[in-house]
Amino acid sequence: MEMDDNAGTGGHVPVMLERVLELLGPALSGPRPVVVDANLGLGGHSEALLAAYPASHLIGIDRDPFAIDFSTRRLSPYAERITLVHASSGDLAEVLARTGHTTVDGVLFDLGVSSPQLDEAERGFAYSYDAPLDMRMDTQQELTAERVVNTYSAAELTRILRDYGEERFAPRVAGLIIKERAKEAITSTKRLAEIVRDAIPAATRRTGGNPAKRTFQALRIEVNAELSALEAALPAALDALTLGGRVVVLSYHSLEDRLTKQALTARTRDTSPPGLPVPLPAHQPRFRLLTRGAELPSEEELARNPRAASARLRAAERIRVDD
Ligand SMILES: C[S@@+](CC[C@H](N)C(=O)[O-])C[C@H]1O[C@@H](n2cnc3c(N)ncnc32)[C@H](O)[C@@H]1O
């Protein structure tokens, strides 16, 4: 009988796994290293980290209660070495304080949505299925995509579609949403995808995949406040790292990657005022970059796992602690 390598994990393959292990490895060689998986998901990266670094303790965070349930079962062989927390990584500093870890040795971010979030139609993330317009990663929060689509002003919708979806036709899509919702509330992914298609000029529609893709990405980012969570989480992760501690970030669209690049470069720069004869210790960089630019998955990985296609990896190491 042929066995599916990913049986029981929804076919999910952890992205750039070997590189993640290689980059975090040197930080996890101490007697009792602590590593944070800030996007636990199905626990694929976490399981590999726990297996590869047997002395480590792992704190796994996800805002999706299903991810916590699933990973609790999957990681049960490591129950003694894990602390799983249902929270947003935007609250990382608080989560670390609550779990009694003021410093940690490694942090992994594997941003974005998980395979089950995309594949389970009723979660409303995918334009390819007809489902209620939901898109909440945390099913306990109030804001849904339906609420955004039916209550935000034209200006707010335009800004979201432009900034988070990089949708060229943002005002047209927002305009048609406003017109259609005045006739009847827009409550399904299918109806929204039809509206987007109708708003995009026919010539453009023929190129570049499903026109709803950008609008759905934008709404997902808004509903889950993904960028503000990342803006809070990255500095908290960097601040928590011990000397020699490492952070690895996998992002999946340019907005996440830009925020990551900014957060890492801000801390790897010497901020001494120009023209000083000697560098000032207080202005020396606290971190060094471990990656040149953003690393991409190999061709071989892409052939195996098409969902890795948009991944960008950046990493940094703490080389100084505050005096
Ligand atoms: C790409 S998946 C992670 C997959 C995981 N690395 C694995 O190997 O199974 C991203 C996960 O991050 C979670 N997530 C996204 N934004 C989050 C946030 N701000 N705080 C906590 N979890 C978040 C999602 O719910 C999703 O489960």
GROMACS .gro file of C-alpha atoms and ligand atoms in nm:
model
  350
    1MET     CA    1   0.000   0.000   0.000
    2GLU     CA    2   0.130   0.346  -0.083
    3MET     CA    3   0.145   0.584   0.209
    4ASP     CA    4   0.090   0.956   0.171
    5ASP     CA    5   0.386   1.130   0.336
    6ASN     CA    6   0.150   1.396   0.463
    7ALA     CA    7  -0.127   1.167   0.580
    8GLY     CA    8  -0.320   1.336   0.860
    9THR     CA    9  -0.168   1.677   0.796
   10GLY     CA   10  -0.408   1.787   0.525
   11GLY     CA   11  -0.140   1.742   0.259
   12HIS     CA   12   0.048   2.036   0.406
   13VAL     CA   13   0.423   2.041   0.351
   14PRO     CA   14   0.621   2.284   0.571
   15VAL     CA   15   0.780   2.549   0.350
   16MET     CA   16   1.164   2.569   0.318
   17LEU     CA   17   1.190   2.330   0.612
   18GLU     CA   18   1.556   2.231   0.576
   19ARG     CA   19   1.667   2.592   0.549
   20VAL     CA   20   1.458   2.688   0.854
   21LEU     CA   21   1.620   2.408   1.060
   22GLU     CA   22   1.967   2.500   0.937
   23LEU     CA   23   1.923   2.869   1.021
   24LEU     CA   24   1.771   2.815   1.366
   25GLY     CA   25   2.006   2.525   1.454
   26PRO     CA   26   2.304   2.721   1.590
   27ALA     CA   27   2.072   2.908   1.829
   28LEU     CA   28   1.917   2.586   1.960
   29SER     CA   29   2.230   2.396   2.061
   30GLY     CA   30   2.236   2.506   2.428
   31PRO     CA   31   2.126   2.289   2.726
   32ARG     CA   32   1.758   2.399   2.727
   33PRO     CA   33   1.687   2.629   2.436
   34VAL     CA   34   1.344   2.789   2.393
   35VAL     CA   35   1.204   2.830   2.043
   36VAL     CA   36   0.884   3.010   1.944
   37ASP     CA   37   0.674   2.906   1.646
   38ALA     CA   38   0.464   3.219   1.602
   39ASN     CA   39   0.248   3.058   1.329
   40LEU     CA   40   0.194   2.706   1.451
   41GLY     CA   41  -0.066   2.606   1.187
   42LEU     CA   42  -0.060   2.228   1.141
   43GLY     CA   43   0.259   2.206   1.346
   44GLY     CA   44   0.480   2.089   1.058
   45HIS     CA   45   0.773   2.318   1.131
   46SER     CA   46   0.725   2.269   1.506
   47GLU     CA   47   0.733   1.891   1.482
   48ALA     CA   48   1.057   1.904   1.283
   49LEU     CA   49   1.214   2.150   1.529
   50LEU     CA   50   1.119   1.934   1.828
   51ALA     CA   51   1.263   1.625   1.659
   52ALA     CA   52   1.583   1.795   1.541
   53TYR     CA   53   1.661   1.973   1.872
   54PRO     CA   54   1.570   1.726   2.149
   55ALA     CA   55   1.669   1.959   2.435
   56SER     CA   56   1.444   2.238   2.313
   57HIS     CA   57   1.117   2.366   2.455
   58LEU     CA   58   0.870   2.501   2.199
   59ILE     CA   59   0.611   2.774   2.243
   60GLY     CA   60   0.358   2.747   1.960
   61ILE     CA   61   0.118   3.033   1.889
   62ASP     CA   62  -0.179   3.048   1.654
   63ARG     CA   63  -0.487   3.265   1.645
   64ASP     CA   64  -0.687   2.985   1.484
   65PRO     CA   65  -0.838   2.753   1.750
   66PHE     CA   66  -0.846   2.466   1.497
   67ALA     CA   67  -0.469   2.497   1.448
   68ILE     CA   68  -0.418   2.470   1.826
   69ASP     CA   69  -0.644   2.162   1.848
   70PHE     CA   70  -0.480   1.994   1.552
   71SER     CA   71  -0.125   2.063   1.667
   72THR     CA   72  -0.201   1.958   2.024
   73ARG     CA   73  -0.285   1.614   1.885
   74ARG     CA   74  -0.002   1.605   1.634
   75LEU     CA   75   0.263   1.712   1.883
   76SER     CA   76   0.134   1.492   2.168
   77PRO     CA   77   0.453   1.278   2.161
   78TYR     CA   78   0.634   1.597   2.269
   79ALA     CA   79   0.371   1.706   2.523
   80GLU     CA   80   0.633   1.764   2.796
   81ARG     CA   81   0.829   2.001   2.576
   82ILE     CA   82   0.557   2.222   2.431
   83THR     CA   83   0.340   2.514   2.537
   84LEU     CA   84   0.067   2.591   2.282
   85VAL     CA   85  -0.114   2.923   2.309
   86HIS     CA   86  -0.425   3.048   2.131
   87ALA     CA   87  -0.330   3.411   2.067
   88SER     CA   88  -0.226   3.654   1.800
   89SER     CA   89   0.147   3.684   1.748
   90GLY     CA   90   0.076   4.057   1.775
   91ASP     CA   91   0.056   3.982   2.149
   92LEU     CA   92   0.389   3.797   2.151
   93ALA     CA   93   0.545   4.002   2.431
   94GLU     CA   94   0.245   3.932   2.654
   95VAL     CA   95   0.240   3.560   2.564
   96LEU     CA   96   0.609   3.528   2.653
   97ALA     CA   97   0.558   3.711   2.983
   98ARG     CA   98   0.259   3.487   3.064
   99THR     CA   99   0.451   3.167   2.989
  100GLY     CA  100   0.744   3.286   3.201
  101HIS     CA  101   0.993   3.334   2.919
  102THR     CA  102   1.142   3.680   2.906
  103THR     CA  103   1.409   3.567   2.660
  104VAL     CA  104   1.405   3.301   2.389
  105ASP     CA  105   1.666   3.150   2.158
  106GLY     CA  106   1.479   3.121   1.829
  107VAL     CA  107   1.162   3.253   1.669
  108LEU     CA  108   1.000   3.130   1.349
  109PHE     CA  109   0.732   3.319   1.158
  110ASP     CA  110   0.557   3.129   0.879
  111LEU     CA  111   0.306   3.398   0.790
  112GLY     CA  112  -0.024   3.391   0.610
  113VAL     CA  113  -0.294   3.131   0.579
  114SER     CA  114  -0.269   2.756   0.629
  115SER     CA  115  -0.376   2.488   0.384
  116PRO     CA  116  -0.690   2.394   0.581
  117GLN     CA  117  -0.794   2.759   0.606
  118LEU     CA  118  -0.777   2.776   0.225
  119ASP     CA  119  -0.915   2.432   0.155
  120GLU     CA  120  -1.211   2.424   0.393
  121ALA     CA  121  -1.475   2.599   0.187
  122GLU     CA  122  -1.687   2.712   0.480
  123ARG     CA  123  -1.406   2.930   0.619
  124GLY     CA  124  -1.471   3.164   0.328
  125PHE     CA  125  -1.108   3.240   0.232
  126ALA     CA  126  -1.125   3.099  -0.120
  127TYR     CA  127  -1.290   3.249  -0.427
  128SER     CA  128  -1.293   2.904  -0.586
  129TYR     CA  129  -1.566   2.776  -0.353
  130ASP     CA  130  -1.906   2.921  -0.271
  131ALA     CA  131  -1.924   2.987   0.103
  132PRO     CA  132  -2.025   3.257   0.352
  133LEU     CA  133  -1.790   3.556   0.339
  134ASP     CA  134  -1.600   3.486   0.659
  135MET     CA  135  -1.215   3.480   0.634
  136ARG     CA  136  -1.153   3.492   1.009
  137MET     CA  137  -0.844   3.303   1.122
  138ASP     CA  138  -0.965   3.345   1.479
  139THR     CA  139  -1.322   3.217   1.460
  140GLN     CA  140  -1.393   3.385   1.795
  141GLN     CA  141  -1.338   3.739   1.668
  142GLU     CA  142  -1.630   3.954   1.551
  143LEU     CA  143  -1.509   4.117   1.232
  144THR     CA  144  -1.579   3.907   0.922
  145ALA     CA  145  -1.526   3.973   0.552
  146GLU     CA  146  -1.904   4.006   0.519
  147ARG     CA  147  -1.901   4.293   0.767
  148VAL     CA  148  -1.615   4.466   0.584
  149VAL     CA  149  -1.777   4.428   0.242
  150ASN     CA  150  -2.120   4.546   0.358
  151THR     CA  151  -2.032   4.828   0.598
  152TYR     CA  152  -1.704   4.993   0.498
  153SER     CA  153  -1.723   5.318   0.301
  154ALA     CA  154  -1.616   5.338  -0.064
  155ALA     CA  155  -1.300   5.521   0.045
  156GLU     CA  156  -1.211   5.257   0.303
  157LEU     CA  157  -1.274   4.971   0.062
  158THR     CA  158  -1.068   5.143  -0.207
  159ARG     CA  159  -0.777   5.191   0.032
  160ILE     CA  160  -0.783   4.829   0.145
  161LEU     CA  161  -0.806   4.691  -0.208
  162ARG     CA  162  -0.525   4.918  -0.326
  163ASP     CA  163  -0.291   4.888  -0.028
  164TYR     CA  164  -0.343   4.524   0.070
  165GLY     CA  165  -0.440   4.375  -0.266
  166GLU     CA  166  -0.238   4.602  -0.497
  167GLU     CA  167  -0.556   4.612  -0.706
  168ARG     CA  168  -0.517   4.857  -0.991
  169PHE     CA  169  -0.894   4.889  -1.028
  170ALA     CA  170  -0.962   4.940  -0.657
  171PRO     CA  171  -1.204   5.235  -0.702
  172ARG     CA  172  -1.404   5.045  -0.965
  173VAL     CA  173  -1.429   4.730  -0.753
  174ALA     CA  174  -1.521   4.933  -0.442
  175GLY     CA  175  -1.777   5.130  -0.646
  176LEU     CA  176  -1.951   4.818  -0.774
  177ILE     CA  177  -1.951   4.662  -0.426
  178ILE     CA  178  -2.129   4.972  -0.290
  179LYS     CA  179  -2.382   4.967  -0.577
  180GLU     CA  180  -2.460   4.596  -0.548
  181ARG     CA  181  -2.483   4.589  -0.169
  182ALA     CA  182  -2.744   4.867  -0.184
  183LYS     CA  183  -2.969   4.620  -0.371
  184GLU     CA  184  -2.890   4.318  -0.157
  185ALA     CA  185  -2.628   4.237   0.108
  186ILE     CA  186  -2.323   4.055  -0.032
  187THR     CA  187  -2.292   3.742   0.178
  188SER     CA  188  -2.112   3.480  -0.029
  189THR     CA  189  -1.765   3.434  -0.177
  190LYS     CA  190  -1.924   3.348  -0.511
  191ARG     CA  191  -2.126   3.671  -0.528
  192LEU     CA  192  -1.823   3.880  -0.433
  193ALA     CA  193  -1.607   3.706  -0.696
  194GLU     CA  194  -1.876   3.781  -0.960
  195ILE     CA  195  -1.886   4.148  -0.861
  196VAL     CA  196  -1.507   4.176  -0.882
  197ARG     CA  197  -1.509   4.009  -1.222
  198ASP     CA  198  -1.775   4.250  -1.348
  199ALA     CA  199  -1.582   4.551  -1.216
  200ILE     CA  200  -1.255   4.464  -1.392
  201PRO     CA  201  -1.227   4.573  -1.757
  202ALA     CA  202  -1.271   4.280  -1.997
  203ALA     CA  203  -0.927   4.324  -2.156
  204THR     CA  204  -0.754   4.292  -1.819
  205ARG     CA  205  -0.975   4.003  -1.713
  206ARG     CA  206  -0.828   3.787  -1.986
  207THR     CA  207  -0.478   3.807  -1.837
  208GLY     CA  208  -0.325   3.733  -1.499
  209GLY     CA  209  -0.538   3.462  -1.336
  210ASN     CA  210  -0.859   3.504  -1.138
  211PRO     CA  211  -0.934   3.876  -1.091
  212ALA     CA  212  -1.083   3.803  -0.746
  213LYS     CA  213  -0.744   3.695  -0.610
  214ARG     CA  214  -0.627   4.045  -0.518
  215THR     CA  215  -0.958   4.147  -0.358
  216PHE     CA  216  -0.970   3.829  -0.150
  217GLN     CA  217  -0.611   3.880  -0.032
  218ALA     CA  218  -0.692   4.239   0.064
  219LEU     CA  219  -1.002   4.144   0.262
  220ARG     CA  220  -0.819   3.863   0.440
  221ILE     CA  221  -0.543   4.101   0.549
  222GLU     CA  222  -0.800   4.353   0.674
  223VAL     CA  223  -1.022   4.101   0.856
  224ASN     CA  224  -0.725   3.950   1.039
  225ALA     CA  225  -0.532   4.278   1.085
  226GLU     CA  226  -0.236   4.081   0.953
  227LEU     CA  227   0.003   4.368   0.897
  228SER     CA  228  -0.051   4.537   1.231
  229ALA     CA  229  -0.001   4.200   1.404
  230LEU     CA  230   0.328   4.158   1.220
  231GLU     CA  231   0.434   4.514   1.299
  232ALA     CA  232   0.395   4.437   1.670
  233ALA     CA  233   0.525   4.079   1.658
  234LEU     CA  234   0.856   4.133   1.481
  235PRO     CA  235   1.003   4.388   1.725
  236ALA     CA  236   0.875   4.181   2.019
  237ALA     CA  237   1.048   3.872   1.878
  238LEU     CA  238   1.374   4.057   1.815
  239ASP     CA  239   1.368   4.215   2.161
  240ALA     CA  240   1.318   3.875   2.325
  241LEU     CA  241   1.616   3.706   2.158
  242THR     CA  242   1.919   3.614   2.369
  243LEU     CA  243   2.273   3.670   2.246
  244GLY     CA  244   2.319   3.433   1.950
  245GLY     CA  245   1.938   3.398   1.923
  246ARG     CA  246   1.792   3.381   1.574
  247VAL     CA  247   1.473   3.479   1.395
  248VAL     CA  248   1.352   3.333   1.065
  249VAL     CA  249   1.061   3.486   0.874
  250LEU     CA  250   0.876   3.325   0.584
  251SER     CA  251   0.647   3.573   0.409
  252TYR     CA  252   0.412   3.523   0.118
  253HIS     CA  253   0.344   3.866  -0.028
  254SER     CA  254   0.538   4.183  -0.082
  255LEU     CA  255   0.372   4.374   0.205
  256GLU     CA  256   0.481   4.117   0.463
  257ASP     CA  257   0.826   4.089   0.311
  258ARG     CA  258   0.869   4.468   0.308
  259LEU     CA  259   0.776   4.498   0.677
  260THR     CA  260   1.017   4.215   0.760
  261LYS     CA  261   1.299   4.370   0.561
  262GLN     CA  262   1.243   4.706   0.733
  263ALA     CA  263   1.233   4.555   1.084
  264LEU     CA  264   1.550   4.353   1.026
  265THR     CA  265   1.752   4.620   0.850
  266ALA     CA  266   1.662   4.879   1.115
  267ARG     CA  267   1.841   4.663   1.372
  268THR     CA  268   2.137   4.554   1.163
  269ARG     CA  269   2.250   4.909   1.091
  270ASP     CA  270   2.507   5.117   1.279
  271THR     CA  271   2.312   5.425   1.386
  272SER     CA  272   2.616   5.632   1.499
  273PRO     CA  273   2.592   5.992   1.378
  274PRO     CA  274   2.818   6.032   1.073
  275GLY     CA  275   3.169   6.178   1.113
  276LEU     CA  276   3.250   6.038   1.458
  277PRO     CA  277   3.613   5.922   1.502
  278VAL     CA  278   3.506   5.605   1.688
  279PRO     CA  279   3.176   5.417   1.664
  280LEU     CA  280   2.951   5.464   1.967
  281PRO     CA  281   2.875   5.132   2.140
  282ALA     CA  282   2.513   5.232   2.200
  283HIS     CA  283   2.469   5.276   1.823
  284GLN     CA  284   2.626   4.948   1.717
  285PRO     CA  285   2.391   4.703   1.547
  286ARG     CA  286   2.226   4.448   1.775
  287PHE     CA  287   2.170   4.202   1.492
  288ARG     CA  288   2.333   4.070   1.177
  289LEU     CA  289   2.148   3.947   0.872
  290LEU     CA  290   2.184   3.577   0.796
  291THR     CA  291   2.034   3.602   0.450
  292ARG     CA  292   2.135   3.816   0.155
  293GLY     CA  293   1.814   3.975   0.039
  294ALA     CA  294   1.522   3.735   0.049
  295GLU     CA  295   1.586   3.366  -0.017
  296LEU     CA  296   1.345   3.175  -0.240
  297PRO     CA  297   1.244   2.808  -0.240
  298SER     CA  298   1.441   2.580  -0.472
  299GLU     CA  299   1.301   2.460  -0.807
  300GLU     CA  300   1.289   2.114  -0.659
  301GLU     CA  301   1.074   2.232  -0.365
  302LEU     CA  302   0.843   2.421  -0.599
  303ALA     CA  303   0.792   2.107  -0.808
  304ARG     CA  304   0.693   1.919  -0.490
  305ASN     CA  305   0.493   2.197  -0.324
  306PRO     CA  306   0.340   2.464  -0.550
  307ARG     CA  307   0.211   2.651  -0.240
  308ALA     CA  308   0.569   2.747  -0.161
  309ALA     CA  309   0.576   2.955  -0.480
  310SER     CA  310   0.546   3.299  -0.324
  311ALA     CA  311   0.764   3.228  -0.017
  312ARG     CA  312   1.043   3.471   0.076
  313LEU     CA  313   1.276   3.389   0.365
  314ARG     CA  314   1.477   3.636   0.574
  315ALA     CA  315   1.672   3.567   0.893
  316ALA     CA  316   1.885   3.752   1.149
  317GLU     CA  317   2.097   3.677   1.456
  318ARG     CA  318   2.140   3.874   1.776
  319ILE     CA  319   2.504   3.978   1.810
  320ARG     CA  320   2.477   4.230   2.096
  321VAL     CA  321   2.260   4.276   2.399
  322ASP     CA  322   2.177   4.609   2.552
  323ASP     CA  323   2.424   4.713   2.819
  324LIG     C1  324   0.127   2.912   0.679
  324LIG     S1  325   0.041   2.865   0.822
  324LIG     C2  326   0.167   2.792   0.923
  324LIG     C3  327   0.200   2.650   0.887
  324LIG     C4  328   0.296   2.585   0.984
  324LIG     N1  329   0.428   2.646   0.981
  324LIG     C5  330   0.308   2.436   0.958
  324LIG     O1  331   0.419   2.389   0.928
  324LIG     O2  332   0.207   2.365   0.967
  324LIG     C6  333   0.011   3.017   0.901
  324LIG     C7  334  -0.063   3.007   1.034
  324LIG     O3  335  -0.044   3.131   1.100
  324LIG     C8  336  -0.162   3.166   1.166
  324LIG     N2  337  -0.160   3.311   1.185
  324LIG     C9  338  -0.165   3.407   1.091
  324LIG     N3  339  -0.153   3.528   1.146
  324LIG    C10  340  -0.138   3.507   1.280
  324LIG    C11  341  -0.120   3.593   1.392
  324LIG     N4  342  -0.116   3.726   1.380
  324LIG     N5  343  -0.107   3.537   1.512
  324LIG    C12  344  -0.111   3.403   1.530
  324LIG     N6  345  -0.128   3.317   1.427
  324LIG    C13  346  -0.142   3.369   1.304
  324LIG    C14  347  -0.273   3.115   1.079
  324LIG     O4  348  -0.390   3.092   1.155
  324LIG    C15  349  -0.211   2.985   1.022
  324LIG     O5  350  -0.250   2.875   1.099
   0.00000   0.00000   0.00000
